[in-house]
mmCIF file of C-alpha atoms and ligand atoms in Angstrom:
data_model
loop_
_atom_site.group_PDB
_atom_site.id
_atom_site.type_symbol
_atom_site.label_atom_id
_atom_site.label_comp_id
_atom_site.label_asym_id
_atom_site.label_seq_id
_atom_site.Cartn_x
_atom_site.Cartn_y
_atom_site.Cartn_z
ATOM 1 C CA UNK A 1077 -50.931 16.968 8.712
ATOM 2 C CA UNK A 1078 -49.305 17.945 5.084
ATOM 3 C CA UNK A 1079 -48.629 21.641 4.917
ATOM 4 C CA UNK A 1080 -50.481 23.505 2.442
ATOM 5 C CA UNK A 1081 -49.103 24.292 -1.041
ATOM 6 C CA UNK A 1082 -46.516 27.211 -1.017
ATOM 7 C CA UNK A 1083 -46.702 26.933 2.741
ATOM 8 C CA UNK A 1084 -42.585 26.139 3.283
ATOM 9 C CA UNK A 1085 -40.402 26.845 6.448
ATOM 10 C CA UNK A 1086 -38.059 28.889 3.810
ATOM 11 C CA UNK A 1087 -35.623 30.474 6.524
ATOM 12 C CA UNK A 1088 -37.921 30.884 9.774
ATOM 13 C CA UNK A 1089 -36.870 28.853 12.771
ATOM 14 C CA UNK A 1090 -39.205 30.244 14.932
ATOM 15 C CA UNK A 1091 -40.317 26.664 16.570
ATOM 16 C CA UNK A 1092 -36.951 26.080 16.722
ATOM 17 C CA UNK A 1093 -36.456 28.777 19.830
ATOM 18 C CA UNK A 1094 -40.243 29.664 21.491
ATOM 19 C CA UNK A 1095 -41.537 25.991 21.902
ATOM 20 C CA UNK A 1096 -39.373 23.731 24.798
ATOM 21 C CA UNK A 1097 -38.769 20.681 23.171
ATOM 22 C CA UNK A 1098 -38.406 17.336 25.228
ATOM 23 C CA UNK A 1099 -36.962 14.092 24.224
ATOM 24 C CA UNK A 1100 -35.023 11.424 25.239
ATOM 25 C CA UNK A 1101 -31.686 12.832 25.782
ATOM 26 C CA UNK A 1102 -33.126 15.944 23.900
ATOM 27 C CA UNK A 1103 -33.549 19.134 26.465
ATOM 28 C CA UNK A 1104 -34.328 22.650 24.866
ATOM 29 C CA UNK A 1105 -35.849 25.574 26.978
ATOM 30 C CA UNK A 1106 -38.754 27.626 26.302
ATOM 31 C CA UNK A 1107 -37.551 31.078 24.414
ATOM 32 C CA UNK A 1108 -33.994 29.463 23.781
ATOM 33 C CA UNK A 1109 -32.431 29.296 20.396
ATOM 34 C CA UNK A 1110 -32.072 25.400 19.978
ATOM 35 C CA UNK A 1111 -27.903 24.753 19.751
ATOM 36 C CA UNK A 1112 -28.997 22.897 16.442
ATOM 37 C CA UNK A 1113 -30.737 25.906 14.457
ATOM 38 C CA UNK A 1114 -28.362 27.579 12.061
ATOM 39 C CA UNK A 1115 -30.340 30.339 11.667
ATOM 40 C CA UNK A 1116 -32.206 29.510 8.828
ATOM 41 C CA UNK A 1117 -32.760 25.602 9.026
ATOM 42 C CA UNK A 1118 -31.598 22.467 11.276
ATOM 43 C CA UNK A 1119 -28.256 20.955 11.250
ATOM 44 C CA UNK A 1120 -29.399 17.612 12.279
ATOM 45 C CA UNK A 1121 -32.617 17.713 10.223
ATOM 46 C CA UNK A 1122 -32.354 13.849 9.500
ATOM 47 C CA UNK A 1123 -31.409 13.144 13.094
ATOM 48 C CA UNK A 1124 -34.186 15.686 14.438
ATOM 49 C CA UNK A 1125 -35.856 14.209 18.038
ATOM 50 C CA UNK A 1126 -39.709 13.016 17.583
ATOM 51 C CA UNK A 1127 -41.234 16.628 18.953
ATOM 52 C CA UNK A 1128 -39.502 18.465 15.960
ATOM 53 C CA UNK A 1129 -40.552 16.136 13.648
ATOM 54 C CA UNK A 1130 -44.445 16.119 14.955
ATOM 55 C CA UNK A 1131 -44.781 19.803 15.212
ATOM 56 C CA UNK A 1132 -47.788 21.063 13.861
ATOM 57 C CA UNK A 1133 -47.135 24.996 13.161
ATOM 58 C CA UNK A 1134 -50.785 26.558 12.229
ATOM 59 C CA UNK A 1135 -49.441 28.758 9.554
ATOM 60 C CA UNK A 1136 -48.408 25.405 7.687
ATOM 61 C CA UNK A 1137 -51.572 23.183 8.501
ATOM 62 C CA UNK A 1138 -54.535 25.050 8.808
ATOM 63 C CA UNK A 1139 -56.243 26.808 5.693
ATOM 64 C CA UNK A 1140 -57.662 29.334 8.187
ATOM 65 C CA UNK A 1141 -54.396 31.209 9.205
ATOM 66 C CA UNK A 1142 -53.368 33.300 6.280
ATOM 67 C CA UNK A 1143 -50.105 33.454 4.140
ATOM 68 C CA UNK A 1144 -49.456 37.032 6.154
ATOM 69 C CA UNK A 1145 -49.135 35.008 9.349
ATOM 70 C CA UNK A 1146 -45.897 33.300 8.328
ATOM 71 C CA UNK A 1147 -44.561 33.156 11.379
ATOM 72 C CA UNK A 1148 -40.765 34.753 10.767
ATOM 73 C CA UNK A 1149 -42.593 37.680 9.000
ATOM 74 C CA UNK A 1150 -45.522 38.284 11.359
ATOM 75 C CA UNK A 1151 -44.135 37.496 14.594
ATOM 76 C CA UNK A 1152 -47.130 35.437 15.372
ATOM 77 C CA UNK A 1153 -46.473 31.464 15.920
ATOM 78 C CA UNK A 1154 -50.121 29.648 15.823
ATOM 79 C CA UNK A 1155 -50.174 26.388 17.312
ATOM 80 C CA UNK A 1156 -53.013 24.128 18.352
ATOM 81 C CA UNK A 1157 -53.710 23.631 22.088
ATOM 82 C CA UNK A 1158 -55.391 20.617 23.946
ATOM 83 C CA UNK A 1159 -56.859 23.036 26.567
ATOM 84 C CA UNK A 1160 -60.041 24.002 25.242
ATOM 85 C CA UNK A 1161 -62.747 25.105 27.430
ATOM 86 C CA UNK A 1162 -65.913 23.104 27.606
ATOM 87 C CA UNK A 1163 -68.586 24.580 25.777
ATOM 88 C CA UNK A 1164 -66.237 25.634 22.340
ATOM 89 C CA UNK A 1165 -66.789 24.133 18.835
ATOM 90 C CA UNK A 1166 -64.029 21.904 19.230
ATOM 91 C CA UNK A 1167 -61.865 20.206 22.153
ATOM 92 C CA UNK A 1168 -58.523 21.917 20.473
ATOM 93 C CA UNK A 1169 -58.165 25.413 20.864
ATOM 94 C CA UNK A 1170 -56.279 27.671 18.414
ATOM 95 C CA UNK A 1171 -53.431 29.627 20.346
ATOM 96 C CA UNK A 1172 -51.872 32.859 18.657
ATOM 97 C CA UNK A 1173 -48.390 33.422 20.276
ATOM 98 C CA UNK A 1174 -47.991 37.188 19.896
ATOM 99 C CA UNK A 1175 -43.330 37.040 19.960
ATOM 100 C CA UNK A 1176 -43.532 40.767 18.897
ATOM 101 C CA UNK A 1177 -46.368 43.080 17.564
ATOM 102 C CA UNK A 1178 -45.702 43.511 14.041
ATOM 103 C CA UNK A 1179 -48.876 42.136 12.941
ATOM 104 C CA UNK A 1180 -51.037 42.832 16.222
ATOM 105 C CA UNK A 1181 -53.465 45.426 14.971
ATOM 106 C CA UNK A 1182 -53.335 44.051 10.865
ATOM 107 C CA UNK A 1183 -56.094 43.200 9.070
ATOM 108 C CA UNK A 1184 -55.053 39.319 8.364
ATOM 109 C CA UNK A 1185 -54.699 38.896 11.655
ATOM 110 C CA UNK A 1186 -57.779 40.398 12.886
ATOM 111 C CA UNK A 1187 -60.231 38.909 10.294
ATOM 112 C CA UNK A 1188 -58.875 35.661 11.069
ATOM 113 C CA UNK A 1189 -59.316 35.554 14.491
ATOM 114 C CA UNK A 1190 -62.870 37.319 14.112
ATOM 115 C CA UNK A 1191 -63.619 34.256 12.034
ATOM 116 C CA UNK A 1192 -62.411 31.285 14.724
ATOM 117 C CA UNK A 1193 -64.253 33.393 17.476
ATOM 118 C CA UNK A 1194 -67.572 33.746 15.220
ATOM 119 C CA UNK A 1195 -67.421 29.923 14.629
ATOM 120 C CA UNK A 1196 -67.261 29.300 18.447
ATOM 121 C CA UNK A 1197 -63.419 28.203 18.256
ATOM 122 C CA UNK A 1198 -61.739 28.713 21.587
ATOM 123 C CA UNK A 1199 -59.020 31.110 20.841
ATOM 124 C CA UNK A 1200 -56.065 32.112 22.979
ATOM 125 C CA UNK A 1201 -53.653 34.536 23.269
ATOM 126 C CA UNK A 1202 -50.082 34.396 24.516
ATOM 127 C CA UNK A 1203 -46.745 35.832 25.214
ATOM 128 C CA UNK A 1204 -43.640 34.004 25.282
ATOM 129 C CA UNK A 1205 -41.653 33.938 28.851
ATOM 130 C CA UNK A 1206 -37.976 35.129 28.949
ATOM 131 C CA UNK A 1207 -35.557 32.695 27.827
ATOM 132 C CA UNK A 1208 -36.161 29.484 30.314
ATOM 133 C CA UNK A 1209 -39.499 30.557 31.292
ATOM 134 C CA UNK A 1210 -43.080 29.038 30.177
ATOM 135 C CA UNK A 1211 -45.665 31.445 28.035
ATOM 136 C CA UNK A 1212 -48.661 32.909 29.606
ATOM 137 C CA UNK A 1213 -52.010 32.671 27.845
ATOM 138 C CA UNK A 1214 -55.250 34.012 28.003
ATOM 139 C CA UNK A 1215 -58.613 32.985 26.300
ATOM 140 C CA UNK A 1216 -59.595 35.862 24.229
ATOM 141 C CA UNK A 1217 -63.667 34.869 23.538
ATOM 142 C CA UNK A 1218 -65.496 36.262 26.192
ATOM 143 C CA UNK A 1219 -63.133 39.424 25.943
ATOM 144 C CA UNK A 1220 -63.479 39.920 22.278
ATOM 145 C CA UNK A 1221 -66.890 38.574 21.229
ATOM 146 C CA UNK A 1222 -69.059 41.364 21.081
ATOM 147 C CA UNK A 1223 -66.329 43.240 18.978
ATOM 148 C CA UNK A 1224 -66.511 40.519 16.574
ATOM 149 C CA UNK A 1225 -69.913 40.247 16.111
ATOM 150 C CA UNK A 1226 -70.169 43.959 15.926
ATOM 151 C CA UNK A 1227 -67.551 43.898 13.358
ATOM 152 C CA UNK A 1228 -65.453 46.244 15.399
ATOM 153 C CA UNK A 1229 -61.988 45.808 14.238
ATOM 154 C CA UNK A 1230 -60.393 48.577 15.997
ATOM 155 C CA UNK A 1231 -62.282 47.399 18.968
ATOM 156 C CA UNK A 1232 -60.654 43.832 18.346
ATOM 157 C CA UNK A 1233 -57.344 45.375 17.871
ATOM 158 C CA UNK A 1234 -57.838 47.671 20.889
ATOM 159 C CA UNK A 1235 -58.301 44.889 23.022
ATOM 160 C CA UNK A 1236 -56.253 42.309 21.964
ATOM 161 C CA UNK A 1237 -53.206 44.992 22.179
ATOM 162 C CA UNK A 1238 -54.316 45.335 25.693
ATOM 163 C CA UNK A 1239 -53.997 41.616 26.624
ATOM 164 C CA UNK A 1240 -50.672 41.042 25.175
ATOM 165 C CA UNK A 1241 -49.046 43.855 26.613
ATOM 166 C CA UNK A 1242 -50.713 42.522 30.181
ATOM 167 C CA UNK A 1243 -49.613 39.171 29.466
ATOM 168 C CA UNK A 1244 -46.032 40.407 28.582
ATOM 169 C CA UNK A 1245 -45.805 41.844 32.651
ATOM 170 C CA UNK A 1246 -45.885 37.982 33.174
ATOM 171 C CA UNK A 1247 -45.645 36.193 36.052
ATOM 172 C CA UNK A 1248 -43.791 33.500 34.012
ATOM 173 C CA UNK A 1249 -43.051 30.674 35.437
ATOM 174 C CA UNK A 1250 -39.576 28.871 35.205
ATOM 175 C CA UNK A 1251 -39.290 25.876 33.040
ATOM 176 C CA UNK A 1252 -37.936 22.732 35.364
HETATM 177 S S1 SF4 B 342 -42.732 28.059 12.793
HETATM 178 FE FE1 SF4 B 342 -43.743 27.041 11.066
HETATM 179 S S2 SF4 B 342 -42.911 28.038 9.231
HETATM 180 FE FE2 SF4 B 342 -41.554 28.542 10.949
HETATM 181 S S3 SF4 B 342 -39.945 26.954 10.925
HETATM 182 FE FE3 SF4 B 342 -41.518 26.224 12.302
HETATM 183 S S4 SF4 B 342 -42.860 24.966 11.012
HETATM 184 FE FE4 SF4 B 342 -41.638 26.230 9.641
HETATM 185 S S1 SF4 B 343 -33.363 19.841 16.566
HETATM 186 FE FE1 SF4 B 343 -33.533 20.967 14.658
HETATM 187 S S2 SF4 B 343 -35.756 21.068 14.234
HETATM 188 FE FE2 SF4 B 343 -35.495 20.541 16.418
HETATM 189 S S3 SF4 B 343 -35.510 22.528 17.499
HETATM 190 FE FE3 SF4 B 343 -33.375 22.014 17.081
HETATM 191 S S4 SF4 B 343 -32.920 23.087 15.146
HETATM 192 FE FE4 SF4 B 343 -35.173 22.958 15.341
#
């Protein structure tokens, strides 16, 4: 997908280190600083393996996830995920991977996942493991839908606060 207008990696690197990447001859852990990422870009960007260059980061793609979210600002990486449950809008689930708090209880963040959940988007929530270690996720509908369609923001916040601190005691498991 193109990434929307103004929507630029300008300095993060965040896929660069949460996501493992896999590719022939091309091994980099979950939560692991990739040994190409300078810090603010790639040093092999032309030479980048086939997962880099198909990455799909929410915050670029989708019109839903708003500026706020960048993901080196908010500490929030959105990515699509295949794992849907049956019974959602759509087989691809949205998955908001909470790498610190900043943005947790804000009002960008909140309204728009009050929006996926009212349009029957399946909507998870995750933590990143230690360095070498999968995430742990969580689908945050049936734990969050009355708040939204009560409008209950601080209820949403409340909640979704609770879950990512839960999910942050792991267990995580250990990337092979
Ligand atoms: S997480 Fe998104 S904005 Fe950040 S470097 Fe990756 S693609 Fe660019
Ligand atoms: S190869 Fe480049 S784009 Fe891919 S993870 Fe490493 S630094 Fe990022």
């Amino acid at each position: 997908m193109t990434p929307l207008p103004g929507r630029s990696c300008d300095g993060c690197t965040t896929c660069c280190s949460v996501p493992a990447i896999e590719a022939a001859g091309f091994s980099k852990p979950p939560s692991v600083a990739c040994a190409h990422c300078t810090g603010s870009g790639c040093a092999i960007y032309d030479l980048r393996p086939a997962p880099c260059r198909a990455f799909e980061c929410g915050w670029q793609v989708l019109p839903i996830i708003p500026e706020a979210l960048k993901p080196d600002r908010s500490g929030v990486l959105v990515v699509a995920d295949e794992a849907a449950p049956p019974g959602y809008a759509s087989a691809t689930a949205i998955k908001f991977i909470f790498i610190t708090d900043a943005s947790i209880a804000s009002l960008p963040l909140l309204e728009c996942i009050a929006g996926l959940v009212h349009a029957r988007a399946a909507v998870f929530a995750a933590a990143p493991g230690p360095a070498g270690h999968h995430s742990l996720k969580t689908l945050l509908n049936p734990r969050i839908e009355h708040a939204v369609e009560q409008r209950d923001a601080a209820g949403i916040a409340l909640t979704l606060a609770s879950i990512v601190a839960k999910l942050r005691d792991g267990p995580f498991e250990r990337a092979s």
